Amino acid sequence: MAALGPLSRTARLGCNLCRKHRLVFNRNLQRRGIASCIDPSYGLSEEQKEFQKVAFDFAANEMAPHMAEWDQKEIFPVETMRKAAQLGFGGIYVQPEVGGSGLSRLDTSIIFEALSTGCVSTTAYISIHNMCAWMIDTFGNNEQRERFCPDLCSMEKFASYCLTEPGSGSDAASLLTSARLKGDHYILNGSKAFISGGGDTDVYVVMCRTGGKGPKGISCLVVEKGTPGLSFGKKEKKVGWNSQPTRAVIFEDCAVPVTNRLGAEGQGFNIAMKGLNGGRINIASCSLGAAHASVLLARDHLLVRKQFGETLANNQFLQFKLAEMATKLVASRLLVREAATALQQSRADAVSLCSMAKLFVTDECFNICNQALQMHGGYGYLKDYAVQQFVRDIRVHQILEGRCIFSFLCSRSQFDLSAYVFNLLPQEPTR
Amino acid sequence: MSGRVLVGVKRVIDYAVKIRVKPDNSGVVTDGVKHSMNPFCEIAVEEAVKLKEKKLIKEVVAVSCGPQQSQETIRTALAMGADRGIHVEVSGKDYETLGPLQVSKILAALAKKEDAQLIILGKQAIDDDCNQTGQMTAALLDWPQGTFASEVSMDGAQVKVVREIDGGLETIKINTPAVLTADLRLNTPRYATLPNIMKAKKKKIANVKPADLGVDLTSRLEVLRVDEPPQRQAGMKVETVEDLVEKLRDTGMV
């Protein structure tokens, strides 16, 4: 009898979602357009609800109708992203005096979660662009901030983050791209792999080696497209994230002025990791949006598809499954928002929370989207249905921005090796 | 001319929500249901803000009548570019019976108080589809009205309005002060930008009670019952045209 307790709770939740009671009551297919228990506006301030509303409206009107086309034709939607930038989405957590919106990490998470329901791939790129703009805003001097940030915030220019190399992914601190000082320029040699936006973007934030081995020898340089010696590999063919081009970025005796260095020599790795803390929240937020959209798609399908004489919504197993998906979605959302709050307040647990959030949320949300696809049956496998694109697009969120390292990071902090928590690890997470 | 425009904005159930009737048939379920600004009111706000940007008017005042939550709707208008808001507090029983007659009395009183040059409203609300408030307000104020506007342009102290009517498009010129109601094709409402949403926080929303305006809220209407539309019946297939004509005659349609 005791076992029925949790089951009946799940059943009630499932019923709530499927409106089973209401279906019996009304005897027709009336349903809410917006499922209330996974409503992402709970707990938000009035202002945050406004931001979220704008982002949802933009996603529904400007992105969702084109999501499939951008994926199939591999279009980098420059005009749409510039429209988003006009609303302030180009530099959400960049300071207003250089053109940003000056919002908090939590505001940012809410916005990306909403935008992601329109197109995950494009939103993920926008988040990478935001991360780069923030790095320049935070670690650049005033001259650099004024030179780069306004154009980035308006998306007049686009940015890419260059850390990963063919030989260094998880082991990012072992990167090899060298930057030899010659007069008032650094001469760069080496290559970066898997760079989002590579070849189509204008500003590259590059982590390169100016000093000795390990993280302390790494500096951060801003390289502009068109600099002699900067070239790009072929456009990669990917399973998802097709609305953003991915290419290798190649440096051959590429001369970059010393005035393009962000922060001090040897500070580059620290800058990269700090950028990634926020980047992880952003990527996790994108996963949340995809999972939210997928739960709604699955719910709608269950209400329509009939087998064995009734709609799938009356099937108890599917009700339970949907309820589980909703629960995990809300749990993930809470973790991401807490991580965002911690980062904003520079709390001691911020870094580990960001890592945990990214690890947990990207996994759970992928499972949610995958389940949603399964619930569609054969239809879920067709490109006519959006759910498969959500699955393909968020699969990579479980890979990039670091993964297995998190168990390492968290287990180390559990043993109270606090120095390691502050990004001075020899092995570090990666883009 | 004061150059001031009053824009009425109504908080309604979001257009994307599937409406459900309460089990006691007394009305529609509104608790816990997503609400947002009436789409035609959004178009009205957009038009007012556009006129301000063209420097044809000086101030846009967003007005909403309703409970505390109506302030959210006014904030959205402020985020779109309105300068300040007026929240006319109506709650409880009064709010349930609030209809175009009461709202138009409130708007007429406010228009006189604020010395408004124009009142721009949505042509109708998507919850009651009354399409009466604009017309009643104009009548109470004895102002000209340009309803179902699909194009508005100002010409000195006159307003040229292209109206969408059954036969096509009608162009009229009316004197200000006047009441306009916005139709679907008047404009495409802008997205609020993040900076504007933040600026909206600082804009003022004044609180007013209907009694302060000398308005009597008693309704002349009583809602007896609310029902869902009848279930769609299955159609019939016929073999020949003769059968079709016979069936049409039988059911009295021809």
XYZ file of C-alpha atoms in Angstrom:
685
model
C 0.000 0.000 0.000
C 2.847 2.339 0.844
C 4.216 1.983 -2.677
C 1.060 3.508 -4.071
C 1.862 6.841 -2.456
C 4.585 7.995 -4.849
C 2.774 6.362 -7.751
C -0.407 8.245 -7.062
C 1.555 11.496 -6.750
C 3.101 10.874 -10.137
C -0.270 9.928 -11.499
C -1.822 13.139 -10.237
C 0.959 15.137 -11.791
C 0.610 13.188 -14.996
C -3.141 13.756 -14.956
C -2.606 17.424 -14.327
C -0.366 17.596 -17.356
C -2.610 15.517 -19.592
C -5.716 17.155 -18.228
C -7.209 13.709 -17.924
C -9.854 14.829 -15.460
C -10.751 17.674 -17.727
C -10.914 15.385 -20.748
C -13.426 13.219 -18.942
C -15.336 16.289 -17.792
C -15.485 18.142 -21.054
C -15.557 15.144 -23.346
C -13.627 16.945 -25.980
C -10.064 17.891 -26.699
C -9.876 21.160 -24.817
C -6.474 21.856 -23.428
C -4.374 24.700 -22.205
C -1.877 26.212 -24.574
C 0.613 26.513 -21.745
C 1.123 23.726 -19.191
C 1.102 25.400 -15.810
C 3.295 23.138 -13.703
C 6.382 23.649 -15.898
C 5.733 27.342 -16.495
C 9.194 28.920 -16.436
C 7.937 32.234 -15.078
C 7.352 30.993 -11.534
C 9.439 32.722 -8.923
C 10.585 35.511 -11.211
C 10.343 39.241 -10.569
C 8.008 41.404 -12.690
C 10.943 42.704 -14.653
C 12.323 39.221 -15.301
C 8.901 38.124 -16.527
C 9.004 41.006 -19.005
C 12.450 39.965 -20.268
C 11.229 36.409 -20.565
C 8.127 37.477 -22.437
C 10.145 39.416 -25.010
C 12.487 36.468 -25.463
C 9.604 33.989 -25.837
C 7.813 36.245 -28.320
C 11.003 36.735 -30.321
C 11.678 33.003 -30.306
C 8.140 32.158 -31.414
C 7.892 34.809 -34.129
C 11.404 35.237 -35.480
C 13.165 31.947 -34.819
C 10.805 28.969 -34.549
C 9.351 29.377 -38.064
C 12.857 29.174 -39.539
C 14.458 26.666 -37.195
C 14.148 23.716 -39.569
C 15.286 25.672 -42.616
C 18.345 27.044 -40.860
C 19.226 23.499 -39.813
C 18.692 21.883 -43.199
C 20.303 24.608 -45.285
C 23.003 25.364 -42.690
C 22.190 29.070 -42.699
C 23.924 31.405 -40.230
C 20.978 33.756 -39.532
C 22.848 37.048 -39.347
C 19.802 39.287 -39.858
C 17.736 37.543 -37.201
C 20.587 37.719 -34.709
C 21.027 41.413 -35.413
C 17.307 41.893 -34.731
C 17.870 40.109 -31.431
C 20.801 42.419 -30.726
C 18.565 45.433 -31.273
C 16.466 44.189 -28.398
C 19.564 44.047 -26.229
C 20.421 40.360 -26.618
C 23.906 40.988 -28.055
C 25.624 41.779 -24.768
C 23.142 40.845 -22.083
C 25.561 40.903 -19.167
C 27.942 43.489 -20.648
C 28.062 46.942 -19.068
C 25.671 49.526 -20.505
C 28.348 52.166 -21.024
C 29.837 50.083 -23.841
C 26.496 49.111 -25.333
C 25.475 46.132 -23.211
C 22.271 45.572 -21.295
C 23.884 45.264 -17.871
C 21.629 42.455 -16.669
C 22.394 39.699 -14.157
C 23.399 36.089 -14.850
C 19.950 34.953 -13.781
C 18.295 37.375 -16.215
C 20.620 36.010 -18.891
C 19.726 32.408 -18.097
C 16.014 33.202 -18.306
C 16.476 34.915 -21.655
C 18.523 32.123 -23.250
C 16.124 29.503 -21.933
C 13.261 31.306 -23.654
C 15.138 32.011 -26.897
C 16.212 28.395 -27.101
C 12.609 27.273 -27.554
C 12.813 29.000 -30.960
C 16.150 27.592 -32.124
C 18.743 25.971 -29.877
C 21.634 26.251 -32.281
C 21.222 29.977 -32.932
C 20.656 30.730 -29.251
C 23.751 28.742 -28.317
C 25.791 30.813 -30.746
C 24.310 34.031 -29.343
C 25.385 32.846 -25.887
C 28.945 32.199 -27.075
C 28.993 35.654 -28.627
C 27.768 37.112 -25.337
C 30.504 35.258 -23.453
C 33.217 36.764 -25.675
C 31.773 40.266 -25.381
C 31.744 39.885 -21.599
C 35.346 38.725 -21.519
C 36.475 41.811 -23.394
C 34.258 44.023 -21.248
C 35.562 42.552 -17.984
C 39.231 41.962 -18.682
C 39.960 44.492 -21.396
C 41.206 47.985 -20.701
C 38.995 50.950 -21.565
C 40.510 51.352 -25.000
C 39.816 47.710 -25.876
C 36.313 47.806 -24.415
C 35.430 50.859 -26.439
C 37.008 49.448 -29.560
C 35.253 46.072 -29.520
C 32.223 45.988 -27.225
C 29.802 48.415 -28.915
C 30.027 46.579 -32.244
C 29.700 43.224 -30.521
C 26.680 44.301 -28.483
C 24.912 45.519 -31.610
C 26.129 42.433 -33.499
C 27.564 44.673 -36.145
C 30.439 42.276 -35.570
C 30.307 38.653 -34.398
C 32.705 36.909 -32.036
C 34.189 33.445 -31.548
C 35.863 31.839 -28.536
C 39.067 29.960 -29.382
C 40.470 27.631 -26.749
C 40.209 24.038 -27.993
C 42.933 22.632 -30.244
C 43.249 19.349 -32.112
C 45.559 18.146 -29.339
C 43.944 19.754 -26.317
C 40.260 19.451 -25.421
C 39.664 18.495 -21.807
C 43.364 19.132 -21.240
C 42.967 22.735 -22.349
C 45.923 24.081 -20.374
C 48.255 22.043 -22.553
C 47.389 24.141 -25.597
C 50.166 24.692 -28.082
C 49.262 27.779 -30.136
C 52.266 29.975 -29.537
C 52.465 33.750 -29.400
C 56.048 34.999 -29.605
C 56.630 38.613 -28.713
C 58.378 40.533 -31.504
C 58.532 44.269 -30.961
C 54.996 45.464 -30.362
C 53.324 42.401 -31.870
C 52.758 38.786 -30.905
C 53.417 36.329 -33.733
C 50.862 33.523 -33.508
C 51.417 30.012 -34.805
C 49.104 27.071 -34.328
C 45.527 26.084 -34.866
C 42.259 25.911 -32.994
C 39.589 23.260 -33.586
C 35.804 23.173 -33.483
C 35.448 26.943 -33.335
C 31.786 27.999 -33.358
C 31.242 30.724 -35.908
C 34.782 30.278 -37.204
C 35.249 31.853 -40.611
C 32.019 33.849 -40.489
C 32.767 35.862 -37.386
C 34.870 39.007 -37.117
C 36.463 38.946 -33.673
C 38.334 35.947 -32.265
C 39.145 35.722 -28.554
C 42.156 33.402 -28.650
C 43.938 31.669 -25.773
C 47.584 31.188 -26.740
C 50.910 30.457 -25.108
C 53.081 33.495 -24.430
C 55.033 31.951 -21.591
C 56.054 28.531 -20.323
C 54.107 25.321 -19.929
C 50.832 24.973 -18.063
C 48.022 27.420 -17.425
C 50.246 30.224 -16.183
C 51.906 30.554 -19.583
C 48.675 31.317 -21.403
C 47.486 34.748 -22.481
C 44.319 35.969 -24.130
C 44.516 37.847 -27.426
C 41.780 39.377 -29.557
C 42.420 38.635 -33.233
C 40.432 40.362 -35.938
C 39.346 38.717 -39.173
C 41.423 39.886 -42.080
C 44.662 39.882 -40.098
C 47.331 38.395 -42.395
C 48.183 34.861 -41.335
C 44.676 34.095 -40.072
C 42.876 31.447 -42.088
C 40.153 28.869 -41.629
C 39.647 25.192 -42.222
C 36.710 23.631 -44.031
C 33.227 24.005 -42.630
C 32.510 20.937 -40.509
C 29.436 18.816 -41.189
C 27.654 18.284 -37.897
C 24.764 16.288 -36.473
C 23.220 19.454 -35.067
C 24.090 23.097 -34.336
C 23.816 23.599 -38.072
C 22.778 27.217 -37.958
C 26.293 28.073 -36.828
C 29.371 27.221 -38.919
C 32.173 25.325 -37.188
C 35.680 25.559 -38.555
C 39.289 25.213 -37.539
C 41.049 28.549 -37.030
C 44.621 28.548 -38.305
C 47.428 30.946 -37.406
C 50.514 31.113 -39.594
C 52.903 33.817 -38.475
C 49.860 35.878 -37.678
C 50.918 39.201 -36.174
C 48.611 40.557 -33.475
C 49.328 43.897 -31.775
C 50.195 43.742 -28.080
C 47.397 46.249 -27.538
C 44.979 43.424 -28.380
C 45.953 41.415 -25.322
C 43.245 41.190 -22.668
C 44.649 41.475 -19.171
C 48.215 40.586 -18.301
C 50.474 37.929 -19.790
C 49.746 34.649 -18.070
C 46.225 35.707 -17.142
C 44.679 34.139 -20.246
C 43.729 30.822 -18.750
C 42.028 32.462 -15.824
C 40.077 34.669 -18.229
C 39.088 31.640 -20.288
C 37.827 29.731 -17.271
C 35.926 32.692 -15.871
C 34.256 33.106 -19.241
C 33.319 29.447 -19.222
C 31.604 29.605 -15.825
C 28.986 31.849 -17.350
C 29.165 29.938 -20.614
C 28.160 26.768 -18.809
C 25.093 28.381 -17.311
C 24.192 29.675 -20.754
C 24.576 26.293 -22.427
C 22.594 24.625 -19.654
C 19.896 27.275 -20.123
C 19.755 26.477 -23.826
C 19.220 22.827 -22.917
C 16.384 23.864 -20.605
C 14.597 25.683 -23.389
C 14.861 22.695 -25.690
C 13.547 20.365 -22.985
C 10.660 22.706 -22.214
C 9.671 22.891 -25.873
C 9.994 19.115 -26.196
C 7.766 18.422 -23.190
C 5.068 20.623 -24.711
C 5.441 18.891 -28.073
C 5.207 15.473 -26.426
C 2.168 16.537 -24.425
C 0.438 17.817 -27.538
C 1.196 14.616 -29.405
C -0.136 12.443 -26.593
C -3.396 14.372 -26.668
C -3.833 13.772 -30.368
C -2.417 10.357 -31.198
C -4.829 7.468 -30.708
C -3.948 3.845 -30.258
C -5.918 0.963 -28.768
C -9.108 2.980 -28.995
C -8.069 6.009 -26.996
C -5.602 8.865 -26.995
C -2.108 8.126 -25.725
C -2.795 10.688 -22.992
C -4.955 8.093 -21.250
C -2.063 5.645 -21.084
C -0.813 5.462 -17.515
C 2.788 4.681 -18.380
C 3.010 7.716 -20.639
C 1.364 9.897 -18.003
C 3.973 8.801 -15.479
C 6.765 9.304 -18.000
C 5.564 12.812 -18.834
C 5.311 13.637 -15.156
C 8.894 12.453 -14.623
C 10.064 14.554 -17.541
C 8.320 17.606 -16.108
C 9.817 16.987 -12.687
C 13.341 16.681 -14.055
C 12.848 19.796 -16.145
C 11.832 21.845 -13.128
C 14.645 20.371 -11.012
C 17.161 21.250 -13.734
C 15.797 24.753 -14.025
C 16.149 25.329 -10.305
C 19.772 24.179 -10.356
C 20.690 26.443 -13.259
C 19.000 29.453 -11.695
C 20.720 28.840 -8.373
C 24.080 28.546 -10.151
C 23.370 31.809 -11.972
C 22.522 33.548 -8.699
C 25.673 32.160 -7.069
C 27.830 33.376 -9.939
C 26.248 36.809 -9.845
C 26.991 37.088 -6.147
C 30.512 35.651 -6.558
C 29.685 33.060 -3.944
C 32.297 30.522 -2.914
C 30.236 27.695 -4.420
C 29.682 29.490 -7.730
C 32.241 27.597 -9.801
C 31.244 24.163 -8.606
C 27.544 24.983 -8.965
C 28.089 26.129 -12.549
C 29.923 22.896 -13.310
C 27.319 20.760 -11.557
C 24.489 22.593 -13.257
C 26.061 22.107 -16.665
C 26.747 18.424 -16.027
C 23.337 17.603 -14.592
C 21.160 19.803 -16.741
C 22.628 18.985 -20.140
C 22.266 15.271 -19.386
C 18.751 15.470 -17.970
C 17.470 17.751 -20.689
C 18.877 15.531 -23.402
C 17.054 12.610 -21.805
C 13.860 14.645 -21.694
C 14.107 15.562 -25.368
C 14.969 11.980 -26.245
C 11.941 10.720 -24.309
C 9.783 13.257 -26.063
C 11.025 11.952 -29.391
C 10.255 8.396 -28.283
C 6.713 9.403 -27.375
C 6.203 10.601 -30.926
C 6.872 7.095 -32.179
C 7.919 6.885 -35.788
C 6.867 10.465 -36.399
C 9.521 11.619 -33.960
C 12.188 10.411 -36.352
C 10.934 12.549 -39.242
C 12.445 15.936 -39.884
C 8.927 17.300 -40.351
C 8.625 17.164 -36.583
C 10.672 19.625 -34.527
C 11.451 17.267 -31.634
C 14.288 15.526 -33.520
C 16.050 18.836 -34.057
C 15.926 19.596 -30.347
C 17.467 16.179 -29.654
C 20.227 16.639 -32.235
C 20.969 20.213 -31.251
C 21.334 19.669 -27.513
C 23.341 16.448 -27.777
C 26.516 18.509 -28.138
C 25.761 20.473 -24.948
C 26.765 17.326 -23.071
C 30.160 17.428 -24.737
C 31.501 20.940 -25.076
C 32.379 23.372 -22.291
C 33.836 20.499 -20.327
C 32.452 17.247 -18.971
C 34.254 14.423 -17.219
C 36.361 17.000 -15.522
C 33.393 17.966 -13.400
C 33.412 14.756 -11.438
C 37.090 15.465 -10.910
C 36.455 19.093 -9.933
C 33.645 18.273 -7.579
C 35.370 15.312 -5.971
C 38.436 17.422 -5.385
C 36.447 20.176 -3.764
C 34.802 17.549 -1.616
C 38.230 16.713 -0.301
C 38.643 20.419 0.407
C 41.547 21.032 -1.960
C 40.275 24.554 -2.319
C 43.108 25.775 -4.495
C 41.854 23.538 -7.281
C 38.427 25.071 -7.174
C 39.899 28.366 -8.333
C 40.675 27.341 -11.904
C 44.347 26.621 -11.316
C 43.935 22.953 -12.227
C 46.419 21.563 -14.715
C 43.555 19.728 -16.390
C 40.706 22.015 -17.148
C 37.319 21.965 -18.780
C 37.121 23.086 -22.318
C 34.980 24.638 -25.070
C -3.256 71.279 -27.892
C -1.781 69.307 -25.024
C -0.222 66.738 -27.342
C -1.258 64.035 -24.920
C -2.593 60.657 -26.040
C -4.458 58.254 -23.807
C -4.085 54.610 -24.760
C -6.367 52.061 -23.185
C -4.789 48.657 -22.529
C -6.764 45.677 -21.311
C -5.459 42.625 -19.489
C -7.023 39.558 -21.109
C -6.422 35.823 -21.201
C -3.483 35.151 -23.526
C -4.584 34.402 -27.092
C -2.678 31.114 -27.164
C -4.502 29.641 -24.165
C -7.357 27.229 -24.747
C -10.331 28.624 -22.853
C -12.263 26.445 -20.439
C -15.704 27.147 -19.062
C -16.154 26.918 -15.301
C -18.060 23.816 -14.188
C -20.908 25.982 -12.852
C -21.265 27.729 -16.242
C -20.931 31.118 -14.596
C -17.971 32.156 -16.666
C -14.578 31.228 -17.990
C -11.697 29.899 -15.860
C -9.263 32.755 -15.210
C -7.401 31.601 -12.088
C -3.866 30.495 -12.807
C -4.376 31.107 -16.509
C -1.805 33.093 -18.459
C -2.891 36.659 -19.150
C -1.353 39.269 -21.393
C -2.179 42.558 -23.124
C -5.030 42.433 -25.627
C -3.382 42.208 -29.079
C -5.402 45.142 -30.440
C -4.311 47.226 -27.460
C -0.685 46.402 -28.335
C -1.338 47.788 -31.796
C -2.870 50.902 -30.222
C 0.189 51.435 -27.999
C 2.491 50.961 -30.982
C 0.585 53.586 -32.968
C 0.748 56.076 -30.112
C 4.481 55.513 -29.656
C 5.003 55.908 -33.410
C 3.160 59.253 -33.348
C 5.402 60.360 -30.488
C 8.508 59.298 -32.400
C 7.326 61.362 -35.369
C 6.987 64.226 -32.882
C 3.305 64.671 -33.725
C 2.323 64.197 -30.095
C 4.159 64.816 -26.879
C 3.105 62.248 -24.291
C 1.662 58.758 -24.268
C -0.332 57.755 -21.184
C -1.306 54.085 -20.804
C -4.545 53.423 -18.926
C -5.893 50.142 -17.616
C -8.970 49.363 -15.540
C -8.835 46.301 -13.364
C -7.321 44.611 -10.349
C -3.719 44.813 -9.136
C -2.485 42.603 -11.974
C -3.479 45.223 -14.530
C -0.310 47.025 -13.541
C 1.681 44.315 -15.368
C -0.161 45.248 -18.543
C 0.611 48.921 -18.010
C 4.282 48.022 -17.483
C 4.323 46.264 -20.826
C 2.951 49.433 -22.422
C 5.628 51.474 -20.647
C 8.287 49.066 -21.923
C 6.990 49.655 -25.457
C 7.452 53.391 -25.074
C 4.527 54.897 -23.169
C 5.621 57.697 -20.835
C 3.467 57.047 -17.807
C 0.558 54.921 -16.678
C -2.754 55.289 -14.895
C -4.186 52.280 -13.111
C -7.897 52.604 -12.373
C -8.472 50.161 -9.561
C -11.467 47.945 -10.083
C -11.602 44.607 -8.328
C -13.901 41.919 -7.047
C -17.567 42.029 -8.062
C -17.107 45.354 -9.824
C -14.409 43.840 -12.010
C -16.554 40.869 -12.946
C -19.290 43.161 -14.214
C -16.951 45.734 -15.753
C -17.943 46.283 -19.343
C -17.569 48.773 -22.188
C -20.113 51.193 -20.714
C -18.246 51.524 -17.434
C -14.818 51.669 -19.073
C -15.925 54.302 -21.539
C -17.238 56.452 -18.670
C -13.866 56.093 -16.932
C -11.942 56.927 -20.104
C -14.153 59.936 -20.807
C -13.560 61.273 -17.297
C -9.807 60.679 -17.602
C -9.662 62.305 -21.020
C -11.170 65.478 -19.593
C -8.905 65.337 -16.530
C -5.740 64.757 -18.541
C -6.736 67.131 -21.332
C -6.121 64.432 -23.930
C -5.862 65.243 -27.612
C -6.423 61.682 -28.763
C -7.684 58.452 -27.289
C -6.405 55.365 -29.060
C -7.945 52.004 -28.176
C -7.902 48.546 -29.647
C -10.962 47.936 -31.788
C -12.158 45.161 -29.470
C -10.933 42.882 -26.712
C -10.337 39.237 -27.495
C -12.204 38.056 -24.417
C -15.592 39.711 -24.863
C -15.303 40.868 -28.516
C -17.632 43.778 -27.649
C -16.218 46.385 -30.042
C -18.064 49.092 -28.091
C -15.676 50.938 -25.790
C -14.183 53.234 -28.420
C -17.528 54.185 -29.864
C -19.142 54.746 -26.440
C -16.219 56.871 -25.260
C -16.503 59.098 -28.308
C -20.234 59.455 -27.767
C -19.857 60.367 -24.083
C -17.268 63.000 -24.949
C -19.065 64.085 -28.097
C -15.784 63.618 -29.993
C -15.395 62.345 -33.558
C -14.339 58.725 -33.924
C -12.094 56.929 -36.383
C -12.748 53.238 -35.767
C -11.212 50.123 -37.407
C -8.227 52.253 -38.341
C -5.746 50.603 -40.674
C -3.847 53.826 -41.306
C -3.584 56.984 -39.246
C -1.916 60.237 -40.202
C -2.050 63.629 -38.555
C -2.633 66.763 -40.543
C -2.385 69.753 -38.220
C -5.380 69.656 -35.913
C -7.072 66.979 -37.998
C -6.560 63.259 -38.248
C -6.859 61.332 -41.483
C -8.037 57.791 -40.818
C -8.286 54.965 -43.330
C -10.953 52.638 -41.986
C -11.443 48.980 -42.825
C -15.115 48.529 -43.597
C -17.128 45.721 -45.165
C -16.926 47.219 -48.630
C -13.208 47.962 -48.537
C -11.352 50.980 -47.243
C -12.884 54.304 -46.268
C -10.831 57.442 -45.695
C -12.159 60.078 -43.353
C -10.788 63.285 -41.896
C -11.805 64.129 -38.367
C -11.020 66.970 -36.006
C -9.123 66.470 -32.805
C -9.747 65.752 -30.017
C -10.897 62.364 -31.292
C -11.146 58.662 -30.476
C -9.420 56.109 -32.687
C -9.668 52.348 -32.510
C -6.916 50.194 -33.948
C -7.539 47.365 -36.368
C -5.189 44.491 -37.113
C -3.292 45.956 -40.038
C -2.566 49.346 -38.506
C 0.976 48.353 -37.566
C 3.148 45.548 -36.217
C 3.812 46.090 -32.514
C 7.471 46.314 -31.608
C 9.218 44.009 -29.171
C 10.113 45.784 -25.954
C 13.893 46.063 -25.772
C 15.775 45.056 -22.624
C 16.904 48.644 -21.915
C 13.311 49.872 -22.342
C 12.008 47.246 -19.941
C 14.469 48.499 -17.373
C 13.612 52.124 -18.043
C 9.935 51.224 -17.650
C 10.587 50.381 -14.010
C 11.263 54.044 -13.315
C 8.180 55.348 -15.104
C 5.259 56.291 -12.891
C 1.942 54.525 -12.643
C -0.694 56.610 -10.879
C -3.450 54.882 -8.898
C -6.977 56.176 -9.328
C -10.323 54.948 -8.020
C -13.451 55.132 -10.204
C -15.208 57.025 -7.417
C -12.527 59.757 -7.669
C -13.571 60.235 -11.278
C -17.228 60.316 -10.354
C -17.984 57.169 -12.286
C -20.784 54.790 -11.362
C -19.774 51.213 -12.065
C -23.162 49.516 -11.830
C -23.741 47.236 -14.727
C -26.914 47.165 -16.749
C -26.132 43.634 -17.873
C -26.338 40.358 -16.027
C -24.556 37.269 -17.327
C -26.975 34.375 -16.964
C -24.955 31.492 -18.334
C -21.756 30.718 -20.200
C -21.610 27.626 -22.405
C -19.081 26.130 -24.730
C -19.883 26.262 -28.427
C -21.836 23.163 -29.525
C -19.802 20.160 -30.541
C -19.170 19.990 -34.220
C -21.549 17.481 -35.777
C -20.452 14.980 -38.358
C -21.292 15.813 -41.938
C -23.153 13.676 -44.461
C -21.956 12.345 -47.753
C -24.331 12.241 -50.724
C -24.002 10.458 -54.068
C -25.471 12.900 -56.581
C -26.260 16.560 -56.959
C -29.990 15.744 -56.835
C -29.506 14.129 -53.430
C -27.629 17.212 -52.266
C -30.420 19.568 -53.308
C -33.017 17.284 -51.701
C -31.096 17.180 -48.420
C -30.690 20.965 -48.422
C -34.452 21.377 -48.958
C -35.220 18.831 -46.219
C -33.156 20.604 -43.620
C -34.694 23.889 -44.613
C -31.505 25.515 -45.777
C -32.781 26.208 -49.270
